[in-house]
Short mmCIF file of C-alpha atoms in Angstrom, two decimals:
data_model
loop_
_atom_site.label_atom_id
_atom_site.label_comp_id
_atom_site.label_asym_id
_atom_site.label_seq_id
_atom_site.Cartn_x
_atom_site.Cartn_y
_atom_site.Cartn_z
CA UNK A 1 31.79 66.52 -69.64
CA UNK A 2 32.08 64.30 -66.75
CA UNK A 3 30.68 67.03 -64.44
CA UNK A 4 27.94 67.69 -66.41
CA UNK A 5 26.66 63.80 -66.68
CA UNK A 6 27.30 63.50 -62.84
CA UNK A 7 24.76 66.87 -62.46
CA UNK A 8 22.35 65.48 -64.33
CA UNK A 9 22.56 61.91 -62.54
CA UNK A 10 22.32 63.81 -59.41
CA UNK A 11 19.28 65.55 -60.44
CA UNK A 12 17.34 62.53 -61.55
CA UNK A 13 18.33 60.88 -58.51
CA UNK A 14 17.17 63.75 -56.51
CA UNK A 15 13.71 63.85 -58.08
CA UNK A 16 13.26 60.08 -57.75
CA UNK A 17 14.07 60.30 -53.98
CA UNK A 18 11.66 63.27 -53.64
CA UNK A 19 8.69 61.05 -55.26
CA UNK A 20 9.58 58.32 -53.23
CA UNK A 21 9.31 60.15 -50.28
CA UNK A 22 5.97 61.73 -51.21
CA UNK A 23 4.58 58.19 -51.90
CA UNK A 24 5.80 56.75 -48.30
CA UNK A 25 4.05 59.74 -47.12
CA UNK A 26 0.78 58.96 -48.56
CA UNK A 27 0.80 55.31 -47.87
CA UNK A 28 1.45 55.95 -44.48
CA UNK A 29 -1.52 58.14 -44.27
CA UNK A 30 -3.84 55.41 -46.06
CA UNK A 31 -2.56 52.68 -43.75
CA UNK A 32 -3.07 54.98 -40.57
CA UNK A 33 -6.82 55.73 -41.75
CA UNK A 34 -7.37 52.22 -42.46
CA UNK A 35 -6.04 51.36 -38.93
CA UNK A 36 -8.31 53.83 -37.14
CA UNK A 37 -11.22 52.98 -39.03
CA UNK A 38 -11.15 48.82 -38.63
CA UNK A 39 -8.43 47.63 -36.10
CA UNK A 40 -9.75 49.49 -33.33
CA UNK A 41 -13.04 47.76 -33.82
CA UNK A 42 -12.64 44.79 -31.37
CA UNK A 43 -14.89 42.69 -33.58
CA UNK A 44 -12.16 42.86 -36.38
CA UNK A 45 -9.80 40.90 -34.57
CA UNK A 46 -8.56 37.37 -35.79
CA UNK A 47 -10.12 34.78 -34.02
CA UNK A 48 -6.66 33.19 -33.91
CA UNK A 49 -4.81 36.17 -32.34
CA UNK A 50 -7.79 36.32 -29.82
CA UNK A 51 -7.97 33.35 -28.73
CA UNK A 52 -3.70 33.28 -28.27
CA UNK A 53 -4.05 36.18 -26.47
CA UNK A 54 -3.72 33.57 -23.03
CA UNK A 55 -0.02 33.66 -23.60
CA UNK A 56 2.35 36.13 -24.06
CA UNK A 57 5.91 37.11 -22.99
CA UNK A 58 5.23 37.29 -19.56
CA UNK A 59 3.33 34.14 -19.30
CA UNK A 60 -0.12 33.14 -19.08
CA UNK A 61 -3.08 35.39 -18.61
CA UNK A 62 -5.04 33.83 -15.51
CA UNK A 63 -8.38 36.09 -15.49
CA UNK A 64 -11.34 33.81 -15.84
CA UNK A 65 -13.65 34.39 -19.32
CA UNK A 66 -16.33 36.80 -19.36
CA UNK A 67 -18.81 33.98 -20.92
CA UNK A 68 -17.99 31.76 -17.98
CA UNK A 69 -19.10 33.26 -14.91
CA UNK A 70 -19.19 30.14 -12.84
CA UNK A 71 -15.79 28.79 -11.12
CA UNK A 72 -14.56 25.52 -12.89
CA UNK A 73 -15.60 22.74 -10.99
CA UNK A 74 -15.09 18.52 -11.46
CA UNK A 75 -18.05 18.41 -14.03
CA UNK A 76 -16.02 20.38 -16.40
CA UNK A 77 -13.42 18.38 -16.65
CA UNK A 78 -13.58 14.81 -18.96
CA UNK A 79 -10.64 12.25 -18.87
CA UNK A 80 -9.59 10.20 -21.40
CA UNK A 81 -7.92 7.41 -20.34
CA UNK A 82 -5.33 5.24 -22.21
CA UNK A 83 -5.89 1.41 -21.56
CA UNK A 84 -5.42 -2.01 -22.81
CA UNK A 85 -7.37 -5.50 -21.85
CA UNK A 86 -3.64 -7.12 -21.34
CA UNK A 87 -2.72 -4.66 -18.40
CA UNK A 88 -6.12 -3.73 -17.08
CA UNK A 89 -6.57 -6.22 -14.60
CA UNK A 90 -3.33 -5.20 -12.46
CA UNK A 91 -4.11 -1.22 -13.23
CA UNK A 92 -7.77 -0.65 -12.47
CA UNK A 93 -6.96 -0.37 -9.00
CA UNK A 94 -4.94 2.57 -9.82
CA UNK A 95 -8.02 4.24 -11.76
CA UNK A 96 -10.48 3.46 -9.17
CA UNK A 97 -8.35 4.99 -6.17
CA UNK A 98 -9.61 8.45 -7.51
CA UNK A 99 -12.35 7.89 -9.51
CA UNK A 100 -15.60 9.59 -8.38
CA UNK A 101 -18.94 7.58 -9.86
CA UNK A 102 -21.35 9.92 -10.74
CA UNK A 103 -19.40 12.54 -10.37
CA UNK A 104 -16.61 12.25 -12.66
CA UNK A 105 -16.93 12.36 -16.76
CA UNK A 106 -14.44 10.10 -18.78
CA UNK A 107 -13.64 7.10 -20.44
CA UNK A 108 -11.20 4.14 -20.82
CA UNK A 109 -10.45 3.28 -24.08
CA UNK A 110 -8.92 -0.29 -25.11
CA UNK A 111 -7.70 -1.54 -28.31
CA UNK A 112 -10.04 -4.63 -28.68
CA UNK A 113 -13.48 -5.49 -26.54
CA UNK A 114 -12.91 -7.33 -23.40
CA UNK A 115 -14.00 -10.73 -23.36
CA UNK A 116 -12.77 -12.46 -20.41
CA UNK A 117 -13.97 -12.99 -16.63
CA UNK A 118 -11.90 -10.34 -15.45
CA UNK A 119 -13.98 -7.89 -17.14
CA UNK A 120 -17.53 -9.01 -16.47
CA UNK A 121 -19.59 -7.46 -15.07
CA UNK A 122 -17.95 -4.29 -15.50
CA UNK A 123 -17.69 -2.51 -11.66
CA UNK A 124 -19.29 0.58 -11.27
CA UNK A 125 -16.06 1.73 -9.26
CA UNK A 126 -14.44 2.32 -12.76
CA UNK A 127 -14.97 4.42 -15.70
CA UNK A 128 -17.30 3.13 -18.81
CA UNK A 129 -15.05 1.84 -21.28
CA UNK A 130 -15.34 2.32 -24.84
CA UNK A 131 -13.37 0.51 -27.78
CA UNK A 132 -10.71 2.64 -30.03
CA UNK A 133 -11.66 3.05 -33.61
CA UNK A 134 -10.04 1.16 -36.20
CA UNK A 135 -6.74 2.93 -37.20
CA UNK A 136 -5.70 0.39 -40.05
CA UNK A 137 -6.21 3.20 -42.50
CA UNK A 138 -3.49 5.08 -41.23
CA UNK A 139 -0.98 2.39 -41.70
CA UNK A 140 0.82 3.85 -44.59
CA UNK A 141 1.60 6.82 -42.58
CA UNK A 142 2.45 4.87 -39.38
CA UNK A 143 6.24 5.43 -38.98
CA UNK A 144 6.38 4.89 -35.21
CA UNK A 145 8.35 2.11 -33.26
CA UNK A 146 5.44 2.22 -30.71
CA UNK A 147 2.68 -0.22 -32.26
CA UNK A 148 0.03 2.00 -30.19
CA UNK A 149 1.07 5.43 -31.36
CA UNK A 150 -1.68 6.25 -33.54
CA UNK A 151 -4.39 4.86 -31.29
CA UNK A 152 -2.88 7.19 -28.45
CA UNK A 153 -2.68 10.35 -30.38
CA UNK A 154 -6.43 9.83 -31.55
CA UNK A 155 -7.47 9.60 -27.91
CA UNK A 156 -8.24 13.09 -27.76
CA UNK A 157 -10.35 12.86 -30.73
CA UNK A 158 -12.47 9.73 -29.75
CA UNK A 159 -12.98 11.49 -26.13
CA UNK A 160 -13.76 14.79 -27.79
CA UNK A 161 -16.64 12.91 -29.96
CA UNK A 162 -18.28 11.61 -26.94
CA UNK A 163 -18.16 14.30 -24.49
CA UNK A 164 -18.98 17.64 -25.30
CA UNK A 165 -21.54 19.64 -23.29
CA UNK A 166 -20.41 21.77 -20.65
CA UNK A 167 -16.49 20.63 -21.17
CA UNK A 168 -13.97 23.28 -20.42
CA UNK A 169 -11.08 20.60 -19.91
CA UNK A 170 -9.76 17.12 -21.41
CA UNK A 171 -7.26 15.36 -19.55
CA UNK A 172 -5.33 12.58 -21.13
CA UNK A 173 -3.46 10.03 -19.20
CA UNK A 174 -2.31 6.54 -19.16
CA UNK A 175 -4.21 4.01 -16.89
CA UNK A 176 -1.50 3.98 -13.95
CA UNK A 177 -1.77 7.04 -13.36
CA UNK A 178 -3.46 8.56 -10.43
CA UNK A 179 -5.20 12.15 -9.85
CA UNK A 180 -5.66 13.97 -6.94
CA UNK A 181 -8.83 15.81 -8.47
CA UNK A 182 -9.64 18.78 -5.99
CA UNK A 183 -5.93 19.71 -7.00
CA UNK A 184 -6.49 19.13 -10.66
CA UNK A 185 -9.97 21.25 -10.54
CA UNK A 186 -8.30 23.79 -8.70
CA UNK A 187 -4.96 24.38 -10.78
CA UNK A 188 -7.13 24.41 -14.31
CA UNK A 189 -9.78 26.86 -12.49
CA UNK A 190 -6.74 29.58 -12.72
CA UNK A 191 -6.87 29.41 -16.35
CA UNK A 192 -9.37 30.58 -19.11
CA UNK A 193 -10.82 27.73 -20.62
CA UNK A 194 -12.06 29.65 -23.67
CA UNK A 195 -8.46 30.35 -24.64
CA UNK A 196 -5.93 28.16 -26.17
CA UNK A 197 -4.07 26.26 -23.50
CA UNK A 198 -2.00 23.28 -23.07
CA UNK A 199 -0.88 22.36 -19.81
CA UNK A 200 1.33 19.75 -18.63
CA UNK A 201 5.11 18.83 -17.55
CA UNK A 202 7.77 17.64 -19.33
CA UNK A 203 9.46 14.21 -18.96
CA UNK A 204 11.48 13.39 -15.86
CA UNK A 205 13.76 11.80 -18.58
CA UNK A 206 16.21 14.11 -20.26
CA UNK A 207 16.41 11.16 -23.28
CA UNK A 208 12.88 11.75 -23.61
CA UNK A 209 12.57 15.28 -23.70
CA UNK A 210 15.74 15.43 -26.24
CA UNK A 211 14.36 13.03 -28.68
CA UNK A 212 10.56 13.66 -28.55
CA UNK A 213 10.40 17.45 -27.30
CA UNK A 214 10.68 19.80 -24.20
CA UNK A 215 7.44 21.23 -25.11
CA UNK A 216 5.58 17.93 -24.94
CA UNK A 217 3.54 17.15 -21.91
CA UNK A 218 4.16 13.57 -22.02
CA UNK A 219 1.14 11.83 -21.25
CA UNK A 220 1.77 9.01 -18.71
CA UNK A 221 0.97 11.86 -15.75
CA UNK A 222 -1.59 13.18 -18.10
CA UNK A 223 -1.78 16.72 -19.50
CA UNK A 224 -4.89 19.20 -19.87
CA UNK A 225 -6.17 20.88 -23.54
CA UNK A 226 -8.84 23.51 -23.30
CA UNK A 227 -11.98 22.98 -25.11
CA UNK A 228 -11.04 25.39 -27.89
CA UNK A 229 -7.67 23.83 -28.22
CA UNK A 230 -9.07 20.15 -28.27
CA UNK A 231 -11.59 21.10 -31.07
CA UNK A 232 -9.09 22.82 -33.01
CA UNK A 233 -6.63 19.65 -32.61
CA UNK A 234 -9.48 17.23 -33.29
CA UNK A 235 -10.09 19.34 -36.53
CA UNK A 236 -6.79 19.00 -37.79
CA UNK A 237 -5.80 16.06 -36.23
CA UNK A 238 -5.64 13.66 -39.30
CA UNK A 239 -3.99 15.98 -41.49
CA UNK A 240 -1.29 15.96 -38.45
CA UNK A 241 -1.11 12.45 -38.35
CA UNK A 242 0.05 12.25 -42.09
CA UNK A 243 2.18 15.20 -42.27
CA UNK A 244 4.19 14.11 -39.21
CA UNK A 245 4.22 10.19 -39.16
CA UNK A 246 7.08 9.95 -36.66
CA UNK A 247 6.12 12.77 -34.15
CA UNK A 248 2.35 13.29 -33.66
CA UNK A 249 3.09 15.51 -30.64
CA UNK A 250 3.99 18.41 -33.28
CA UNK A 251 0.14 18.44 -34.16
CA UNK A 252 -0.81 20.26 -30.66
CA UNK A 253 2.19 23.11 -31.17
CA UNK A 254 1.29 23.70 -34.43
CA UNK A 255 -2.22 25.09 -33.57
CA UNK A 256 -1.42 25.92 -29.78
CA UNK A 257 0.90 28.05 -27.91
CA UNK A 258 4.04 26.51 -25.96
CA UNK A 259 3.30 23.97 -23.12
CA UNK A 260 2.39 25.70 -19.75
CA UNK A 261 4.04 24.22 -17.17
CA UNK A 262 2.39 25.49 -13.76
CA UNK A 263 4.81 27.16 -11.44
CA UNK A 264 5.93 24.74 -9.15
CA UNK A 265 5.84 27.04 -5.62
CA UNK A 266 2.26 27.80 -6.07
CA UNK A 267 1.11 24.29 -7.27
CA UNK A 268 -0.55 21.65 -5.34
CA UNK A 269 0.27 17.36 -6.21
CA UNK A 270 -1.49 16.70 -9.22
CA UNK A 271 -1.29 13.51 -10.60
CA UNK A 272 1.28 10.54 -10.19
CA UNK A 273 2.28 7.83 -12.64
CA UNK A 274 2.81 4.36 -11.35
CA UNK A 275 2.67 4.85 -7.93
CA UNK A 276 2.93 1.05 -7.32
CA UNK A 277 3.64 0.41 -3.66
CA UNK A 278 2.92 3.61 -2.00
CA UNK A 279 -0.59 4.03 -3.78
CA UNK A 280 -2.68 2.70 -0.82
CA UNK A 281 -0.98 5.05 2.02
CA UNK A 282 -0.80 8.10 -0.18
CA UNK A 283 -4.27 8.08 -0.98
CA UNK A 284 -5.82 7.45 2.61
CA UNK A 285 -3.96 11.14 3.46
CA UNK A 286 -5.24 12.29 -0.26
CA UNK A 287 -8.91 11.65 0.93
CA UNK A 288 -9.03 13.75 3.80
CA UNK A 289 -6.69 16.62 2.69
CA UNK A 290 -5.42 16.87 -1.03
CA UNK A 291 -4.16 20.20 -0.78
CA UNK A 292 -1.64 19.53 1.89
CA UNK A 293 -0.39 16.31 0.44
CA UNK A 294 3.52 16.41 0.01
CA UNK A 295 3.59 19.77 0.54
CA UNK A 296 7.02 20.55 2.51
CA UNK A 297 7.23 22.07 6.21
CA UNK A 298 10.47 22.59 7.40
CA UNK A 299 11.16 23.51 11.19
CA UNK A 300 13.85 23.50 13.69
CA UNK A 301 14.98 22.52 17.44
CA UNK A 302 17.41 24.34 18.52
CA UNK A 303 17.96 22.81 21.84
CA UNK A 304 19.17 19.56 19.84
CA UNK A 305 20.28 21.19 16.84
CA UNK A 306 17.58 19.04 14.83
CA UNK A 307 15.93 20.07 11.62
CA UNK A 308 12.58 18.41 10.56
CA UNK A 309 11.46 18.34 6.83
CA UNK A 310 7.69 17.25 6.58
CA UNK A 311 6.33 15.94 3.30
CA UNK A 312 2.99 15.70 4.52
CA UNK A 313 1.11 12.32 4.35
CA UNK A 314 4.25 10.87 3.05
CA UNK A 315 7.23 11.30 5.26
CA UNK A 316 9.04 13.22 7.87
CA UNK A 317 12.93 13.51 7.75
CA UNK A 318 14.92 14.51 11.03
CA UNK A 319 18.83 15.75 10.61
CA UNK A 320 21.14 15.63 13.13
CA UNK A 321 22.41 19.49 12.08
CA UNK A 322 20.83 22.63 11.35
CA UNK A 323 20.22 22.41 7.51
CA UNK A 324 19.31 25.56 5.47
CA UNK A 325 15.94 25.55 3.76
CA UNK A 326 17.54 26.13 0.30
CA UNK A 327 19.14 22.60 0.85
CA UNK A 328 16.12 20.85 1.80
CA UNK A 329 14.10 21.98 -1.05
CA UNK A 330 16.47 20.14 -3.06
CA UNK A 331 15.21 16.34 -2.51
CA UNK A 332 17.81 13.57 -1.80
CA UNK A 333 17.56 11.11 -4.58
CA UNK A 334 16.21 7.91 -3.68
CA UNK A 335 15.34 6.53 -7.15
CA UNK A 336 17.31 4.89 -10.09
CA UNK A 337 16.82 5.45 -13.76
CA UNK A 338 14.29 2.74 -15.42
CA UNK A 339 16.79 2.95 -18.54
CA UNK A 340 20.49 2.55 -17.58
CA UNK A 341 21.46 3.80 -21.27
CA UNK A 342 19.31 7.05 -20.87
CA UNK A 343 21.93 9.58 -20.07
CA UNK A 344 21.98 11.77 -18.59
CA UNK A 345 19.15 10.08 -16.41
CA UNK A 346 17.12 12.91 -14.90
CA UNK A 347 15.72 16.23 -15.18
CA UNK A 348 15.26 16.32 -11.41
CA UNK A 349 17.03 18.63 -9.20
CA UNK A 350 18.39 16.03 -6.49
CA UNK A 351 21.04 15.77 -3.64
CA UNK A 352 23.14 12.89 -4.03
CA UNK A 353 22.74 10.53 -0.67
CA UNK A 354 25.70 10.77 1.75
CA UNK A 355 27.10 8.56 4.62
CA UNK A 356 28.23 11.72 6.75
CA UNK A 357 25.63 11.71 9.70
CA UNK A 358 24.94 15.18 9.46
CA UNK A 359 23.88 15.37 6.10
CA UNK A 360 21.87 11.97 6.23
CA UNK A 361 18.39 12.04 7.69
CA UNK A 362 16.15 9.85 9.82
CA UNK A 363 13.31 8.63 7.80
CA UNK A 364 9.66 8.16 9.07
CA UNK A 365 6.87 7.36 6.88
CA UNK A 366 3.05 7.90 6.89
CA UNK A 367 1.34 5.44 9.18
CA UNK A 368 -2.02 6.82 10.17
CA UNK A 369 -4.38 10.18 10.25
CA UNK A 370 -7.27 10.82 12.56
CA UNK A 371 -9.47 14.05 13.44
CA UNK A 372 -9.17 15.35 17.05
CA UNK A 373 -9.29 18.29 19.36
CA UNK A 374 -12.45 19.74 18.23
CA UNK A 375 -11.74 19.25 14.75
CA UNK A 376 -9.51 22.23 14.32
CA UNK A 377 -6.54 20.02 13.20
CA UNK A 378 -5.71 16.23 11.62
CA UNK A 379 -3.26 14.23 13.31
CA UNK A 380 -1.03 12.36 10.97
CA UNK A 381 1.79 9.77 12.51
CA UNK A 382 4.57 8.61 11.10
CA UNK A 383 7.02 5.54 11.93
CA UNK A 384 10.51 5.18 11.37
CA UNK A 385 11.28 3.41 8.25
CA UNK A 386 14.69 1.42 9.44
CA UNK A 387 17.46 2.22 11.17
CA UNK A 388 19.77 4.69 9.74
CA UNK A 389 23.00 2.46 10.19
CA UNK A 390 25.16 5.39 10.67
CA UNK A 391 27.41 6.54 13.71
CA UNK A 392 25.05 7.68 16.79
CA UNK A 393 25.34 11.66 16.42
CA UNK A 394 26.76 14.25 14.08
CA UNK A 395 29.07 15.10 16.89
CA UNK A 396 29.97 18.25 15.61
CA UNK A 397 28.55 21.70 17.64
CA UNK A 398 27.27 19.36 20.34
CA UNK A 399 24.42 17.89 18.39
CA UNK A 400 22.28 15.07 19.60
CA UNK A 401 21.63 11.63 18.06
CA UNK A 402 17.95 11.20 16.86
CA UNK A 403 18.46 7.35 17.17
CA UNK A 404 15.77 6.93 20.15
CA UNK A 405 12.88 8.44 18.32
CA UNK A 406 10.83 5.70 16.34
CA UNK A 407 7.54 8.04 15.99
CA UNK A 408 6.37 11.33 14.52
CA UNK A 409 3.23 12.80 15.43
CA UNK A 410 2.30 16.09 13.27
CA UNK A 411 -1.03 18.47 13.67
CA UNK A 412 -1.96 20.39 10.69
CA UNK A 413 -4.90 22.86 10.44
CA UNK A 414 -7.64 20.95 9.19
CA UNK A 415 -8.72 23.97 6.76
CA UNK A 416 -7.27 23.81 3.04
CA UNK A 417 -3.76 24.86 2.38
CA UNK A 418 -3.78 27.42 -0.26
CA UNK A 419 -0.85 27.88 -2.36
CA UNK A 420 -0.88 30.96 -4.48
CA UNK A 421 0.65 33.92 -2.41
CA UNK A 422 1.64 32.24 0.85
CA UNK A 423 4.63 31.36 2.17
CA UNK A 424 5.71 27.91 2.59
CA UNK A 425 4.33 26.92 6.30
CA UNK A 426 6.45 26.81 9.46
CA UNK A 427 6.00 24.83 12.54
CA UNK A 428 6.63 24.29 16.16
CA UNK A 429 8.01 21.31 18.15
CA UNK A 430 5.74 20.72 21.16
CA UNK A 431 7.82 17.86 22.32
CA UNK A 432 11.22 16.45 20.79
CA UNK A 433 11.58 13.13 22.82
CA UNK A 434 8.30 11.82 24.87
CA UNK A 435 7.91 8.14 24.78
CA UNK A 436 10.62 8.15 21.96
CA UNK A 437 7.91 10.27 19.95
CA UNK A 438 8.26 13.91 18.73
CA UNK A 439 5.14 16.02 18.23
CA UNK A 440 5.13 18.81 15.72
CA UNK A 441 2.57 21.50 15.12
CA UNK A 442 1.97 23.39 11.52
CA UNK A 443 1.33 26.79 11.51
CA UNK A 444 1.93 29.96 9.43
CA UNK A 445 5.28 31.54 9.34
CA UNK A 446 5.33 34.85 11.23
CA UNK A 447 5.96 37.82 9.58
CA UNK A 448 9.42 38.42 10.47
CA UNK A 449 10.49 34.68 10.81
CA UNK A 450 13.59 33.85 9.06
CA UNK A 451 14.75 30.16 8.97
CA UNK A 452 16.87 28.70 10.67
#
């Protein structure tokens, strides 16, 4: 009896499986036909999928949009600058150092109307100002410890509403940020502005990334949004503020792909946040050649076993030993954390300073710049910052002291420095110790040149 029941059950199960198989085959054929008819038509793709195609597992697609054949220039970029009437008198020098009247586009947004003499008359050298909209209607949703958080979050909306014509990129930043305009335009021009792009860098402070987001472009040094992303964000901003009352940065991540950080080796210096005392000297060099600013060049003088590390427009270091590029590309930590309680402190990959004379450089800071020799070269000079206060020389291997050197002169090509696809530059030591000065000439590395 049990065998008969089992036999009938097997028969029934076999019939069910056969029918299910036929159903799956028919369904598959139907779906295939639908795919052939509809999904091979380029007009049938979802607009969201098309816009997000600028980011995939292999990184961003950098080709230009077919709808915009002209290269990106400064007129395509609009700046939204978060300001405050209380800090502006001390910070306007930052903005005026890079702002180009009648060329750059954008606004400074204040929380209240400026009424004192520090603001009247409003200087032509500063961007026009606007007053941020009243955010009291968000009071029930405002869970931020920082009282200006909602106003800052709405900066993109207010900038977008006043500047739309011909805009490809919106750049948002604080009022104590310095931009290098030509470098910024160069980097933004590598991306397709018709797609959804969110470009910036995470914070230098590990704690800020941990508590807020590793996928957030921190506003201090600025971040950029392509026009389509800015438009989508503006249309959904109020919903985001109400839905995410403690973390408004989520708004952009719900609409766009992940934050894109331009690759460091092929990216010029774009901005600096709160540069303070170095501002004047740095901008003096930037006005002549932004493309080379702070770019590192390494060369060696083997007769004395010296290594030179040049940060163009800022400093030159002499090491009394042959130091490998892999070590020099990791900069010395010459700063302290802004918050002693924020541990671990930094996201930077830095070297801890040493008292070993073979590892501690002589440091020379940017002093002046001039054009000479038919205009083919820029000549920058760097003067010793202070005595190294260490033994006279790195005595091992017969190395020589650099204590007598008081000045470094660097000759660099007057042509723009191209970062993409090129090796880091090399240099020749023309004169090691002439009148207590050393002269270096930057050049392209030779094809088979391996340093040191």
